[in-house]
Short mmCIF file of C-alpha atoms in Angstrom, two decimals:
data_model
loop_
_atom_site.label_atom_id
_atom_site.label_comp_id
_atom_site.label_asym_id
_atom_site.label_seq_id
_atom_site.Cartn_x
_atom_site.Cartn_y
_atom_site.Cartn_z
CA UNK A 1 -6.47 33.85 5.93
CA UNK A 2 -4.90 32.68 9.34
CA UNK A 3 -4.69 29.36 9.93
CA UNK A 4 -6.71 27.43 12.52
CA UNK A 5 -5.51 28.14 16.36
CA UNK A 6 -4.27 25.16 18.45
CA UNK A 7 -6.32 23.62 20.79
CA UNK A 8 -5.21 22.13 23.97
CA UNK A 9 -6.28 18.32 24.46
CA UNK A 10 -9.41 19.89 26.62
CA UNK A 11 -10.01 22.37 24.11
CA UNK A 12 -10.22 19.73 21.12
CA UNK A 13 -12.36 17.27 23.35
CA UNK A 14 -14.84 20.34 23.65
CA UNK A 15 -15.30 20.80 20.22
CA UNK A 16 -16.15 17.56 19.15
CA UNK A 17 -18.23 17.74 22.21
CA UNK A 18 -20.23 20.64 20.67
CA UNK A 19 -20.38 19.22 17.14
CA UNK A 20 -22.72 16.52 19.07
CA UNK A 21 -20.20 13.70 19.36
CA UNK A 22 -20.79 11.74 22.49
CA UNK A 23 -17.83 11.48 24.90
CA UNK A 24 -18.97 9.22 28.05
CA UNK A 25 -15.37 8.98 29.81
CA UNK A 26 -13.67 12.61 29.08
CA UNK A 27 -10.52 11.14 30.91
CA UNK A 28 -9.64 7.99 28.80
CA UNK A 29 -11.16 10.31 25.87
CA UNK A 30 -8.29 12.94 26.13
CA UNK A 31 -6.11 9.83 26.88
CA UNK A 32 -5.99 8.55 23.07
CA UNK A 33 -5.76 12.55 21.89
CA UNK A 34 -2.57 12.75 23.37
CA UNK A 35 -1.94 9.57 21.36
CA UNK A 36 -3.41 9.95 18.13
CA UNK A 37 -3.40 13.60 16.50
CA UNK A 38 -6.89 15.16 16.23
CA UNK A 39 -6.96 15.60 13.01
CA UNK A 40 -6.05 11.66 12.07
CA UNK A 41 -8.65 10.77 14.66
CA UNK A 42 -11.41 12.87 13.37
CA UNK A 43 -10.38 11.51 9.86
CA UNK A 44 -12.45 8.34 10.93
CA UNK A 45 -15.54 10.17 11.85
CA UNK A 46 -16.19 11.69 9.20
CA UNK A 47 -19.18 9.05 7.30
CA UNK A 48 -20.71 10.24 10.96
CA UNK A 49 -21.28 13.82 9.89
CA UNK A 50 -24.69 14.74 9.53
CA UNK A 51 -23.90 17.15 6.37
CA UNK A 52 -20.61 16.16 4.76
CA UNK A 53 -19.69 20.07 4.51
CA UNK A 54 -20.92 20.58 7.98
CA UNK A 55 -19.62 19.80 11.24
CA UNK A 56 -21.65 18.37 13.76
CA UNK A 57 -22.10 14.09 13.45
CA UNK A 58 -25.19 12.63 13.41
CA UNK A 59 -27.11 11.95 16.70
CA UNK A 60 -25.69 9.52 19.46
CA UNK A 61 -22.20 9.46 17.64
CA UNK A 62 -19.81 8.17 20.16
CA UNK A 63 -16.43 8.96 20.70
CA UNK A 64 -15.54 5.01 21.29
CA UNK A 65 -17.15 4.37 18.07
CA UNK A 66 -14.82 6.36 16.19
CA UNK A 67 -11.91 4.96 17.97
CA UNK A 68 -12.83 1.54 17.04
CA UNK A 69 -13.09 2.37 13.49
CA UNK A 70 -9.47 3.68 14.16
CA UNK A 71 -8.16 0.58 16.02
CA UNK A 72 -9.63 -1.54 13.09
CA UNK A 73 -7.35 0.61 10.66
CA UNK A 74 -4.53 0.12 12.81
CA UNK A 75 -4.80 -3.75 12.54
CA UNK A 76 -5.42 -3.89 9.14
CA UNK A 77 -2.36 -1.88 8.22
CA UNK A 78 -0.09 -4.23 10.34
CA UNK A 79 -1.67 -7.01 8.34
CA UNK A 80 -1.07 -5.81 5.28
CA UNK A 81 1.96 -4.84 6.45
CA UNK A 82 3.68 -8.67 7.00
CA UNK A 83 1.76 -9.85 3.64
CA UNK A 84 3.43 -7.18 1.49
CA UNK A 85 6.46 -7.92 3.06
CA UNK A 86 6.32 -11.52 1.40
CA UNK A 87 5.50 -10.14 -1.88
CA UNK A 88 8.21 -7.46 -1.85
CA UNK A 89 10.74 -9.79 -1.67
CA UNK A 90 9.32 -12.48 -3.93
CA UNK A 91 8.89 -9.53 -7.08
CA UNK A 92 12.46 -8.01 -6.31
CA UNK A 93 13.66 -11.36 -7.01
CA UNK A 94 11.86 -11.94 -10.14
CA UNK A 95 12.62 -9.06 -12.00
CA UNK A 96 16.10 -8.58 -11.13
CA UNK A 97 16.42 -12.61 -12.59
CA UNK A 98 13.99 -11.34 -15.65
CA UNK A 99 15.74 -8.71 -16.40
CA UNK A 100 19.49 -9.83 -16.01
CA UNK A 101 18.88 -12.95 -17.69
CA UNK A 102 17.55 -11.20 -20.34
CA UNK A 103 19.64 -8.32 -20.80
CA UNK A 104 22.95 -8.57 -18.34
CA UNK A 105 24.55 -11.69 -21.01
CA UNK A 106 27.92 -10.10 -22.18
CA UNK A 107 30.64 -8.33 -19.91
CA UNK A 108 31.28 -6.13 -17.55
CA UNK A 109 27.17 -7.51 -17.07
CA UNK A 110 26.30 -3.79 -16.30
CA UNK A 111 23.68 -3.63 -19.30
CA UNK A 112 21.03 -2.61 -16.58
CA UNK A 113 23.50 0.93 -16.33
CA UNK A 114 22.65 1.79 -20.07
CA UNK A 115 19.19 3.55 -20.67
CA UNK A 116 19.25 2.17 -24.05
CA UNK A 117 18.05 -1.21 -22.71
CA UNK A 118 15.17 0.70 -21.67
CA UNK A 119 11.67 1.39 -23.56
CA UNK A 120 11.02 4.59 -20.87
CA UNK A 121 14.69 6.63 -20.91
CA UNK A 122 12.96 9.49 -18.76
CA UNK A 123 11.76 7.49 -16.53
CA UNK A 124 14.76 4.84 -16.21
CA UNK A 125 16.87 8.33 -15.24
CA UNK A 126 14.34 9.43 -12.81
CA UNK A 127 14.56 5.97 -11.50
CA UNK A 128 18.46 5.80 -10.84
CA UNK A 129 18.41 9.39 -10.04
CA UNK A 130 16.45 8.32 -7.23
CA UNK A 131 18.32 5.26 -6.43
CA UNK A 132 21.22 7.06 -5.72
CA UNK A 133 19.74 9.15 -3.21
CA UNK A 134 18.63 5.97 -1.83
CA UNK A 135 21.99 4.34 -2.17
CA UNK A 136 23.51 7.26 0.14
CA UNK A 137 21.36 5.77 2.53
CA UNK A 138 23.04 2.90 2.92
CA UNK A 139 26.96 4.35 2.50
CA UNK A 140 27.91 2.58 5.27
CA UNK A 141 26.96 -0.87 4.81
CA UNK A 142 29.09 -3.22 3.64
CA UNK A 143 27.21 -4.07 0.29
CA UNK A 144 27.68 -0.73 -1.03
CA UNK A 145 31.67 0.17 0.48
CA UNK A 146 32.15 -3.17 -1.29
CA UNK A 147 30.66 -2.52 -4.74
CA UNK A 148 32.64 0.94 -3.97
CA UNK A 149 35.83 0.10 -3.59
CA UNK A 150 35.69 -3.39 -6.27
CA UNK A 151 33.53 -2.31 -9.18
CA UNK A 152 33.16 1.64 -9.33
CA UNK A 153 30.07 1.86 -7.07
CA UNK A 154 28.58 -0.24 -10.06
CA UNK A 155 26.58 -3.27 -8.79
CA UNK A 156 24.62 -6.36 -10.35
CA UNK A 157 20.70 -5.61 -10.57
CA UNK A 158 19.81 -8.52 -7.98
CA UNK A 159 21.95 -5.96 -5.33
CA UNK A 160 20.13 -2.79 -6.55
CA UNK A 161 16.60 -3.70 -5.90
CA UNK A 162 17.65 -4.87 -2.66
CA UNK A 163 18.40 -1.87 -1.91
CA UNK A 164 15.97 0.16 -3.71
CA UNK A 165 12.33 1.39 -2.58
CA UNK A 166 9.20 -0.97 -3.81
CA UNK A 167 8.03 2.42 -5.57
CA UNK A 168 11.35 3.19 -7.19
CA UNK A 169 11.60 -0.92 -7.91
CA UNK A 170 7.88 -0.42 -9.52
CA UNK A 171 8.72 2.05 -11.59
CA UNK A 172 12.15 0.52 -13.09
CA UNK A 173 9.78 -2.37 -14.35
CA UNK A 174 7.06 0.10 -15.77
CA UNK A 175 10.56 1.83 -17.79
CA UNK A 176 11.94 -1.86 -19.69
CA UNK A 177 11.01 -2.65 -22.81
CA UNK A 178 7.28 -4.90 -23.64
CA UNK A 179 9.81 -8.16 -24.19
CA UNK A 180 11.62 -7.70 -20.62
CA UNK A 181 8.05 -6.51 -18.68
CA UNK A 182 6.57 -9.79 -21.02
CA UNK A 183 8.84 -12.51 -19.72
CA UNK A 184 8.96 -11.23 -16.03
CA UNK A 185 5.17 -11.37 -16.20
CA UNK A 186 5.49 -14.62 -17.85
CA UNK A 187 7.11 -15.69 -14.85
CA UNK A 188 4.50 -15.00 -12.10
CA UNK A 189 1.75 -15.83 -14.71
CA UNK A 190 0.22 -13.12 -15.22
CA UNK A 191 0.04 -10.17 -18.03
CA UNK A 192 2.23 -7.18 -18.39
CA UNK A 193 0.07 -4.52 -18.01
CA UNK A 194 -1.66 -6.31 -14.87
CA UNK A 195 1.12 -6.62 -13.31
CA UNK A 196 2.76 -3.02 -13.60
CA UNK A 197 -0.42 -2.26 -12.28
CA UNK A 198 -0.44 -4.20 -9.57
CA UNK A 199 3.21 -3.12 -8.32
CA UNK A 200 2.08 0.48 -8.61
CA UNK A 201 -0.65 -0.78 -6.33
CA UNK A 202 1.29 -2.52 -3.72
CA UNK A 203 3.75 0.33 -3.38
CA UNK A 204 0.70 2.43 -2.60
CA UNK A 205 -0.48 0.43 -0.33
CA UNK A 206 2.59 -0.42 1.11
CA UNK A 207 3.76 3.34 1.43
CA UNK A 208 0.43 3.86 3.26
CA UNK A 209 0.68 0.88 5.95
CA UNK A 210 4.49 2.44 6.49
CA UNK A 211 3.35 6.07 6.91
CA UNK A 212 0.09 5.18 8.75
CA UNK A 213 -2.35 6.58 6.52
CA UNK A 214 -6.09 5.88 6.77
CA UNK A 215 -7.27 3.25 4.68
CA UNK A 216 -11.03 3.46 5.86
CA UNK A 217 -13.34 5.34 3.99
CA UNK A 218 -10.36 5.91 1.21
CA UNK A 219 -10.52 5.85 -2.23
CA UNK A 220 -7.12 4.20 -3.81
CA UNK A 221 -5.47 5.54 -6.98
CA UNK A 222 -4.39 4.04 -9.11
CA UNK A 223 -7.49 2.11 -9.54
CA UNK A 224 -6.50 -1.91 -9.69
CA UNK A 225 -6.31 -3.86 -13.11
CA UNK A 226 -8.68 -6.59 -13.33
CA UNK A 227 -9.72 -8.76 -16.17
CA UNK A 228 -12.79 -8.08 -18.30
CA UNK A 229 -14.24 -11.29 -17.27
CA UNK A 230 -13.96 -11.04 -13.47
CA UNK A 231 -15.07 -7.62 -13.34
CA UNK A 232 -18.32 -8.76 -15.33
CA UNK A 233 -18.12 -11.78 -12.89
CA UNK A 234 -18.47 -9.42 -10.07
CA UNK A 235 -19.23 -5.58 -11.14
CA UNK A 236 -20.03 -5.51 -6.73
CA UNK A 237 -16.47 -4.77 -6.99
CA UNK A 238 -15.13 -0.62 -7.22
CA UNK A 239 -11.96 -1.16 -8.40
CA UNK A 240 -10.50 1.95 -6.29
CA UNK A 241 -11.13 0.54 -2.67
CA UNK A 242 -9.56 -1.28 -0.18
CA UNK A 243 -11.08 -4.47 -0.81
CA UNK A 244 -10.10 -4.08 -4.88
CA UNK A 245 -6.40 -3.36 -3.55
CA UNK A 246 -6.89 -6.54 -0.88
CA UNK A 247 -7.61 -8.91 -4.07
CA UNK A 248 -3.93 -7.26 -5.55
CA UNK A 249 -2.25 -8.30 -2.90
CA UNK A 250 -3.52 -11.71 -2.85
CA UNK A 251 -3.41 -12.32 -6.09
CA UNK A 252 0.38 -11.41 -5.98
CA UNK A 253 1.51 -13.72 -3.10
CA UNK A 254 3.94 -16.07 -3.53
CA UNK A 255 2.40 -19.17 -2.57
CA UNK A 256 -1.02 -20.77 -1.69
CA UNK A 257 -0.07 -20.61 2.46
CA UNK A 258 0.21 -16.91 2.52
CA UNK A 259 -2.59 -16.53 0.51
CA UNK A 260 -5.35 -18.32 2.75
CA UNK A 261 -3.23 -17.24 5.88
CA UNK A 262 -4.16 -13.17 4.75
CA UNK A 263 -7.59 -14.84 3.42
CA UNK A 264 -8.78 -16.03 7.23
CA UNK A 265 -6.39 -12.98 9.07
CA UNK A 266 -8.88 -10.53 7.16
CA UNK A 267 -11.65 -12.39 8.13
CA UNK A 268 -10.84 -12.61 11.99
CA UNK A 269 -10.69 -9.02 11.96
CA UNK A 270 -13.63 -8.20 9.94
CA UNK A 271 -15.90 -10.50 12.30
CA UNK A 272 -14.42 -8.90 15.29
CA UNK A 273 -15.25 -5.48 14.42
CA UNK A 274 -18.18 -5.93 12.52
CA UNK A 275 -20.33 -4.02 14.49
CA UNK A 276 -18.49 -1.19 13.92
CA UNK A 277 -17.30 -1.17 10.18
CA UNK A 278 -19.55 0.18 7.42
CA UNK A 279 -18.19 -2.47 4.59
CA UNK A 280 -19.38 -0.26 1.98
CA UNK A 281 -16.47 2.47 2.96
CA UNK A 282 -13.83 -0.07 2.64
CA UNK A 283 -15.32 -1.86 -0.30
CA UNK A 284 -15.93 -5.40 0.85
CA UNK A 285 -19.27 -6.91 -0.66
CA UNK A 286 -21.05 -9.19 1.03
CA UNK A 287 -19.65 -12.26 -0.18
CA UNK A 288 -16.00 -11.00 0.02
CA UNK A 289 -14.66 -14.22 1.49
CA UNK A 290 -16.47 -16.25 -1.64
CA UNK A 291 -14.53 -14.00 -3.93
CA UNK A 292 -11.51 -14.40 -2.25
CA UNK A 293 -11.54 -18.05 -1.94
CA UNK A 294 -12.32 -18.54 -5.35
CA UNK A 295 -8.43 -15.97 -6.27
CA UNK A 296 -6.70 -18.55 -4.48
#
């Protein structure tokens, strides 16, 4: 089968044109296409379609419409953006202190290099096999030419996850034994399993804010670890959307100021586009801001 031909900017305005979408200004319309690829734009329009395997939206579907829903995306994602930031740093520093504490006790301290301190061997390789891709990233900075040239390349775990990826950083705590994962959860308060859950969940998120991926009217794998008793607190709650993987990230914040700082940044931008935003597609219930008050 050949794939789909390429449409000029006029061309792709006239299709969505005769799949009924309303276009009032063609000009400022075929600006934003030149902007944002057709096929990411049209990604937001799709709760408009009138069949969901058809093609043509629903009746006085407008082009701004869609490029509000788009807009709201975009501000979210910068949001989450600066709030995942915080917690990045604040978990890289906990479990390289867990962990090297725990483990890194007797010279050369290089424990962390031995798979043998790890519950997961298969994954611990795939982790430093990645890391040193990674690593090669950064050849030329002085951190690494130093480690280089002193210590064998070798470095001290509170280095590494500097300079490893959130996912790979995830996945290195997921790979240590229950007693490492237990006192590194101990630390933030929180259980093991919860919180390798919720570090798989803020790479994903994370890795979608820094590629630009939709987050409207997406369903999030893996779904987010709650307890029993708040999900039978509030079974409103789908565990898989935005708003489930909005609680993660506040519940995994550092401190009480960056918490209701994200708690009333949401909320600005979810009363300025309410008219626009179907909550149910993004997983907020009505009393959202009651729930997230009370995860302070």
């Amino acid at each position: 089968m050949d794939l789909k031909k390429p449409l000029t900017f006029d061309e792709q305005l006239d299709k969505l044109i005769a799949h009924r979408m309303v276009i009032s200004d063609r000009e400022k319309a075929k600006d934003i296409l030149k902007k944002v690829n057709y096929y990411r734009f049209t990604g937001y329009a799709l709760q408009f379609r009138k069949d969901p395997s058809g093609s043509d939206y629903i009746e006085g579907t407008t082009f701004e419409t869609v490029y509000h829903l788009y807009k709201v995306d975009e501000i979210l994602r910068d949001t989450f953006r600066r709030y995942i930031e915080k917690a990045e740093v604040y978990y890289r520093t906990q479990i390289a202190y867990g962990f090297s504490i725990a483990k890194c006790t007797d010279a050369p301290y290089d424990q962390h290099y031995d798979e043998n301190n790890f519950y997961n061997k298969k994954g611990y390789k795939e982790v430093m096999e990645t890391f040193s891709r990674e690593q090669n990233y950064y050849k030329d900075s002085l951190i690494v030419k130093h480690h280089k040239t002193k210590y064998s390349s070798k470095m001290p775990l509170w280095v590494i996850v500097e300079l490893m990826s959130f996912s790979n950083m995830s996945k290195l705590y997921s790979s240590m034994y229950y007693s490492e994962k237990d006192t590194i959860a101990g630390m933030v308060g929180v259980g093991k399993d919860t919180l390798e859950n919720h570090l798989h969940c803020l790479s994903v998120l994370r890795n979608k804010c820094a590629h630009a991926a939709r987050m409207y009217n997406t369903d999030f794998n893996p779904p987010a670890k709650f307890t029993t008793s708040f999900l039978r607190k509030h079974p409103e709650i789908k565990n898989n959307s935005l708003f489930a993987y909005t609680l993660v990230l506040l519940k995994r914040l550092p401190d009480e100021e960056s918490k209701k700082s994200l708690i009333q940044t949401v909320e600005t931008v979810i009363n300025e586009y309410s008219s626009d935003i179907d909550m149910n597609l993004i997983g907020f219930p009505e009393n959202y801001m009651e729930i997230m008050r009370n995860n302070l």
